[in-house]
XYZ file of C-alpha atoms in Angstrom:
327
model
C -39.247 14.880 -2.670
C -37.030 15.948 0.334
C -36.459 12.024 1.168
C -35.582 11.431 -2.392
C -33.177 14.558 -2.356
C -31.438 13.482 0.789
C -31.061 9.911 -0.423
C -29.597 11.255 -3.556
C -27.011 13.495 -1.554
C -26.202 10.493 0.764
C -25.288 8.255 -2.423
C -23.127 11.131 -3.977
C -21.608 11.563 -0.732
C -20.585 7.775 -0.483
C -19.636 7.513 -4.236
C -16.948 10.134 -3.488
C -15.512 8.461 -0.723
C -12.618 6.145 -1.696
C -13.228 2.826 -0.430
C -10.597 0.741 1.892
C -9.326 -1.096 -1.078
C -6.857 0.075 -3.663
C -4.728 -1.313 -6.511
C -1.004 -0.546 -7.154
C -0.413 0.710 -10.779
C 2.802 -0.509 -12.113
C 3.954 0.076 -15.525
C 6.772 -2.313 -16.028
C 5.051 -4.218 -18.571
C 4.926 -4.248 -22.684
C 1.486 -3.199 -24.475
C -0.208 -2.003 -21.591
C -3.142 0.139 -21.768
C -3.419 3.709 -22.085
C -3.390 5.693 -18.630
C -6.722 6.879 -19.393
C -7.898 3.419 -20.000
C -6.580 2.429 -16.853
C -8.182 4.808 -14.944
C -11.561 3.688 -16.549
C -10.656 0.182 -15.434
C -10.319 1.356 -11.842
C -13.553 3.111 -11.944
C -15.516 0.334 -13.672
C -14.530 -2.057 -11.064
C -15.120 0.260 -8.362
C -11.651 0.746 -7.158
C -11.426 3.892 -5.246
C -7.642 4.039 -4.211
C -4.562 3.762 -6.579
C -0.800 3.907 -5.894
C 1.538 4.868 -8.432
C 5.176 4.739 -7.793
C 6.435 7.870 -9.418
C 5.084 11.271 -10.534
C 3.673 9.633 -13.908
C 2.270 12.633 -15.688
C 0.188 10.504 -17.976
C -1.564 8.856 -14.781
C -1.657 12.033 -13.158
C -3.466 13.678 -16.097
C -6.133 10.672 -16.325
C -6.795 10.886 -12.650
C -7.981 14.597 -12.767
C -11.213 14.983 -11.114
C -12.097 11.329 -10.994
C -12.131 11.291 -7.043
C -9.465 8.170 -7.004
C -7.422 8.721 -3.672
C -3.877 8.518 -4.860
C -0.500 7.660 -3.133
C 2.406 8.875 -5.460
C 5.946 7.638 -4.943
C 9.194 9.476 -4.862
C 11.719 7.217 -6.447
C 14.489 5.943 -4.303
C 17.004 7.349 -6.646
C 15.942 10.909 -5.885
C 15.956 10.737 -2.166
C 19.362 12.120 -1.452
C 18.814 15.222 -3.564
C 15.575 15.903 -1.772
C 17.072 15.243 1.318
C 19.824 17.635 1.096
C 18.394 20.305 -1.129
C 14.900 21.953 0.189
C 14.904 23.833 -2.790
C 14.582 20.927 -4.988
C 12.033 19.066 -2.494
C 10.220 22.543 -3.253
C 10.149 22.147 -6.734
C 9.289 18.474 -6.507
C 6.144 19.106 -4.642
C 5.340 22.340 -7.031
C 5.781 20.213 -10.214
C 4.149 17.026 -9.168
C 1.638 17.785 -6.375
C 0.753 21.643 -6.680
C 0.332 21.395 -10.251
C -2.212 18.513 -10.330
C -4.098 19.841 -7.142
C -6.972 19.610 -6.255
C -7.993 17.864 -9.421
C -6.138 14.731 -8.163
C -7.047 13.423 -4.965
C -3.659 12.954 -3.281
C -3.698 11.084 0.188
C 0.048 10.054 0.643
C 3.199 10.773 -0.579
C 5.583 7.630 -0.395
C 9.281 8.876 0.081
C 10.826 5.886 -1.144
C 9.803 2.439 -1.597
C 11.713 -0.403 0.532
C 14.839 1.424 0.715
C 18.115 -0.160 1.497
C 21.578 0.283 2.388
C 23.104 3.890 2.909
C 20.151 5.652 1.288
C 18.025 4.773 4.440
C 19.978 7.705 5.972
C 18.159 10.120 3.497
C 14.705 8.770 4.064
C 13.726 11.218 7.298
C 15.284 14.344 5.841
C 13.604 14.020 2.500
C 10.158 13.379 4.305
C 10.851 16.524 6.114
C 11.538 18.502 3.148
C 8.610 17.387 1.296
C 6.344 17.798 4.254
C 7.763 21.511 4.424
C 7.001 22.194 1.201
C 3.753 20.950 1.523
C 3.130 23.003 4.400
C 4.103 26.076 2.826
C 1.524 25.284 0.163
C -1.032 24.880 2.770
C -1.673 21.058 2.113
C 0.367 19.330 4.740
C -2.812 18.504 6.784
C -4.577 16.696 3.858
C -1.548 15.102 2.148
C 0.393 12.960 4.716
C 4.192 12.273 3.962
C 5.532 8.682 4.913
C 7.838 5.937 3.491
C 6.785 2.557 2.551
C 8.721 -0.342 4.196
C 8.603 -4.120 3.983
C 8.311 -6.573 6.836
C 12.159 -7.061 7.028
C 12.276 -3.772 9.206
C 10.389 -5.713 11.928
C 11.361 -8.609 13.999
C 9.843 -10.412 16.919
C 7.383 -13.327 17.393
C 4.536 -13.578 18.368
C 3.226 -10.394 17.239
C 3.005 -8.713 20.580
C 6.824 -8.910 20.611
C 7.340 -7.081 17.329
C 9.900 -4.438 17.382
C 12.046 -2.515 14.540
C 15.010 -4.511 13.278
C 16.692 -1.364 11.762
C 17.702 1.577 13.728
C 16.385 4.319 11.455
C 12.905 3.493 11.715
C 12.498 4.589 15.205
C 13.157 8.136 14.312
C 10.679 7.653 11.321
C 8.020 6.341 13.208
C 8.036 9.071 15.731
C 8.159 11.799 12.985
C 4.980 10.008 11.594
C 3.540 10.415 15.186
C 4.214 13.982 15.262
C 2.719 14.572 11.922
C -0.307 12.413 11.938
C 0.778 10.217 9.115
C 0.384 6.404 8.759
C 3.149 4.195 8.116
C 2.977 2.445 4.577
C 3.745 -1.363 5.096
C 4.257 -3.675 2.229
C 2.759 -7.023 3.684
C 3.307 -10.150 1.766
C 2.139 -13.384 3.410
C 3.474 -15.256 0.406
C 7.048 -14.530 0.915
C 6.767 -15.384 4.349
C 5.210 -18.717 3.517
C 7.833 -19.166 0.595
C 10.802 -18.537 3.139
C 9.495 -20.907 5.967
C 7.378 -23.697 4.598
C 8.353 -26.070 7.196
C 6.733 -23.872 9.806
C 3.982 -21.678 8.085
C 1.214 -23.630 6.410
C -0.366 -22.298 3.480
C -4.014 -22.012 4.722
C -2.739 -19.762 7.052
C -1.217 -17.576 4.473
C -4.319 -17.595 2.397
C -6.725 -16.836 4.818
C -8.127 -20.297 4.982
C -7.236 -21.745 8.139
C -10.321 -23.168 9.947
C -9.387 -21.765 13.568
C -6.800 -20.159 15.584
C -3.102 -20.908 14.331
C -1.181 -18.200 16.920
C -2.506 -17.489 20.156
C -0.789 -14.350 21.728
C -2.077 -13.661 25.070
C -5.661 -12.591 24.153
C -5.280 -12.375 20.471
C -5.813 -15.087 18.331
C -4.558 -15.174 14.959
C -6.107 -17.136 12.162
C -4.410 -15.707 9.125
C -0.638 -14.646 8.693
C -1.685 -11.299 7.182
C -3.066 -9.998 10.565
C -0.055 -11.159 12.412
C 2.315 -9.423 9.884
C 0.311 -5.979 10.492
C 0.070 -6.300 14.223
C 3.894 -6.943 14.166
C 4.251 -3.571 12.790
C 1.731 -2.199 15.291
C 3.794 -3.521 18.184
C 6.944 -1.987 16.543
C 5.438 1.449 16.573
C 4.497 0.778 20.111
C 7.935 -0.182 21.062
C 9.367 3.056 19.160
C 7.034 5.227 21.224
C 4.774 5.961 18.279
C 1.832 3.859 19.213
C -0.793 6.157 17.616
C 0.507 5.935 14.214
C -1.663 4.173 11.899
C -0.914 1.225 9.395
C -1.619 1.623 5.731
C -0.826 -1.537 3.965
C 0.739 -0.136 0.702
C 1.172 -3.424 -1.022
C -0.091 -6.882 -0.502
C -0.664 -9.660 -3.334
C 0.162 -13.108 -4.352
C 1.335 -14.360 -7.739
C -0.820 -16.216 -10.236
C 2.271 -18.110 -12.081
C 5.997 -18.096 -12.186
C 7.378 -21.835 -11.342
C 6.729 -22.063 -7.666
C 4.293 -24.598 -6.510
C 2.279 -22.010 -4.565
C 2.064 -19.411 -7.355
C -1.290 -20.447 -8.886
C -4.172 -18.463 -10.327
C -6.279 -20.507 -7.561
C -4.300 -19.088 -4.897
C -3.876 -15.761 -6.159
C -7.581 -15.671 -6.340
C -8.230 -16.960 -2.978
C -5.840 -14.797 -1.357
C -6.805 -11.447 -3.067
C -10.543 -12.112 -2.518
C -10.075 -13.036 1.022
C -7.737 -9.934 1.628
C -10.686 -7.698 0.144
C -13.207 -9.521 2.291
C -11.018 -9.315 5.490
C -9.518 -6.125 5.768
C -12.812 -4.117 6.943
C -12.553 -6.396 10.209
C -9.177 -4.975 11.587
C -6.706 -7.229 13.537
C -6.634 -8.474 16.698
C -4.725 -5.621 17.947
C -7.116 -3.234 16.199
C -10.291 -4.995 15.998
C -12.898 -3.145 13.872
C -10.496 -0.720 12.358
C -10.697 -0.935 8.609
C -7.048 -1.540 6.975
C -6.674 0.782 3.768
C -5.060 -1.672 1.750
C -3.330 -1.727 -1.773
C -3.347 -4.574 -3.818
C -0.023 -5.607 -6.030
C -0.696 -5.143 -8.954
C -3.219 -3.973 -11.380
C -1.231 -5.659 -14.237
C 1.048 -8.618 -15.152
C 4.214 -6.829 -15.832
C 6.351 -8.918 -18.144
C 9.079 -6.313 -17.865
C 9.844 -6.745 -14.401
C 13.260 -8.293 -13.426
C 13.933 -10.768 -10.620
C 12.080 -13.950 -10.126
C 9.568 -15.120 -12.515
C 6.913 -14.669 -9.995
C 7.335 -11.094 -10.141
C 5.949 -10.847 -13.545
C 2.494 -12.257 -12.295
C 1.083 -10.667 -9.533
C -1.481 -8.729 -11.783
C -5.408 -8.953 -11.274
C -5.702 -8.189 -15.092
C -3.679 -8.780 -18.260
C -2.341 -6.244 -20.466
C -5.467 -6.572 -22.712
C -7.592 -5.816 -19.526
C -8.967 -9.156 -19.262
C -8.932 -10.428 -15.758
C -6.143 -12.780 -14.737
C -8.952 -14.768 -12.671
C -12.396 -13.541 -11.473
C -12.124 -11.030 -8.525
C -14.856 -9.043 -6.918
C -14.397 -5.654 -5.446
């Protein structure tokens, strides 16, 4: 009986711990399921982590007491106000975090997503004000504050030569190191391949290369995902923030949209290999599981931009799989 009780306790403990794979929940689609149905879809597929891009009240209510770990975004358009007004930041935390805590298992607040232009100056002040508000509520140690960036903020090849190409990133990196927060990185081998087909083989982008493609000192790279992540690690080291971890806050592959590489077969290959791979770490960080969020849960037909942007979903709006995938 004691052994059975211990087994059940261990199972309950493991069930409450989010897995290393999450999925981004975007809502730019018509006829998407209700938030409560979406949360049930996460649970039925064993997806233990969710990223939302703004304080979605319907999603937050549906997430209550589910144990799903949540990364919640601050809209880019709110950054300047939150950067210049600590009271506005305190109100944001009160209304969007404290009001739902501890029922919602917040992990990270992403202060902006791929911020560009003059708004980049507001990222760090907004991060500070949001974190100060969390600290005042006693939550800064459990809910980490960061920002989500894309690979365009880095430069250098091979990965060991990575550095930040944007001057504002150094101070952000060092702040993350002081506060013990990770850098949230949107990592897309698809876009790297699309922009440089002459030099990047699609097998390298899809995790299907049979052997080493890039030798970087003692580190051998067989896939582009690892190379992009390790470029971020090198950039953090170069900025004096080598203890900052990387969380892959977006990664995915489109299943349609006109480009030759955007097929259901390639999307399934990439995302399934990504799921199977992230537990291994990278050549710079072997054995360290990479917390990773696949983009995205649904095909979103209301998204603007290239047609492929509408076809990154793992599921269709009727909740049927866009292609087979196993979590």
